[in-house]
């Protein structure tokens, strides 16, 4: 899941290539832990990536393969 903060304008454009496996949701308020924009969360709750960590495309490619 790509979790967006309530203040994020829109999902990162790069994530569109993985829309078939990556669902997007918007938080009702601030994200925990000082995450500013967005985070990718596994089904078991493990955080794979946060917007302050850099390359979203690399993480999505590693976990989900090439974009469609």
CSV table of C-alpha atoms in Angstrom, one decimal:
chain,number,residue,atom,x,y,z
A,1,UNK,CA,0.0,0.0,0.0
A,2,UNK,CA,1.2,3.5,-0.8
A,3,UNK,CA,0.0,5.6,2.2
A,4,UNK,CA,-0.2,9.3,1.6
A,5,UNK,CA,-0.2,12.0,4.3
A,6,UNK,CA,-3.3,14.1,4.5
A,7,UNK,CA,-1.3,17.0,3.1
A,8,UNK,CA,0.2,15.2,0.1
A,9,UNK,CA,-1.2,16.7,-3.1
A,10,UNK,CA,-1.2,13.5,-5.1
A,11,UNK,CA,0.5,10.1,-5.3
A,12,UNK,CA,4.0,10.1,-6.8
A,13,UNK,CA,3.7,9.8,-10.6
A,14,UNK,CA,6.3,7.1,-10.6
A,15,UNK,CA,4.0,4.8,-8.6
A,16,UNK,CA,1.5,4.6,-11.5
A,17,UNK,CA,3.5,1.9,-13.2
A,18,UNK,CA,2.8,-0.4,-10.2
A,19,UNK,CA,-0.9,0.4,-9.8
A,20,UNK,CA,-1.8,-3.2,-10.5
A,21,UNK,CA,-0.1,-4.3,-7.2
A,22,UNK,CA,0.2,-1.1,-5.2
A,23,UNK,CA,-3.0,0.3,-3.8
A,24,UNK,CA,-3.1,3.9,-2.7
A,25,UNK,CA,-4.7,5.3,0.5
A,26,UNK,CA,-4.8,8.7,2.1
A,27,UNK,CA,-4.3,9.1,5.9
A,28,UNK,CA,-6.9,11.0,7.8
A,29,UNK,CA,-4.2,13.0,9.5
A,30,UNK,CA,-0.4,13.1,10.0
A,31,UNK,CA,1.6,10.0,9.3
A,32,UNK,CA,3.5,8.6,12.3
A,33,UNK,CA,7.2,9.0,12.9
A,34,UNK,CA,7.6,12.3,11.1
A,35,UNK,CA,6.9,10.9,7.6
A,36,UNK,CA,6.3,13.9,5.6
A,37,UNK,CA,4.6,12.8,2.3
A,38,UNK,CA,4.1,9.1,1.8
A,39,UNK,CA,5.2,5.6,2.7
A,40,UNK,CA,5.0,2.1,1.2
A,41,UNK,CA,3.6,-0.4,3.7
A,42,UNK,CA,3.7,-4.2,3.3
A,43,UNK,CA,0.6,-6.2,4.2
A,44,UNK,CA,2.2,-7.2,7.5
A,45,UNK,CA,2.7,-3.6,8.4
A,46,UNK,CA,6.4,-3.4,7.7
A,47,UNK,CA,7.5,0.0,6.2
A,48,UNK,CA,9.4,-0.6,3.0
A,49,UNK,CA,10.0,3.1,2.0
A,50,UNK,CA,9.2,6.6,3.2
A,51,UNK,CA,9.3,9.7,1.0
A,52,UNK,CA,12.4,11.0,2.8
A,53,UNK,CA,14.4,7.9,1.9
A,54,UNK,CA,14.9,8.7,-1.8
A,55,UNK,CA,14.3,6.5,-4.8
A,56,UNK,CA,10.8,5.1,-4.8
A,57,UNK,CA,11.2,3.4,-8.2
A,58,UNK,CA,14.1,1.3,-7.0
A,59,UNK,CA,12.1,0.0,-4.0
A,60,UNK,CA,9.1,-0.8,-6.1
A,61,UNK,CA,11.2,-2.5,-8.8
A,62,UNK,CA,12.9,-4.6,-6.1
A,63,UNK,CA,9.7,-5.8,-4.5
A,64,UNK,CA,7.2,-5.9,-7.4
A,65,UNK,CA,9.4,-6.2,-10.6
A,66,UNK,CA,9.3,-3.9,-13.6
A,67,UNK,CA,6.4,-1.4,-14.0
A,68,UNK,CA,3.6,-2.1,-16.4
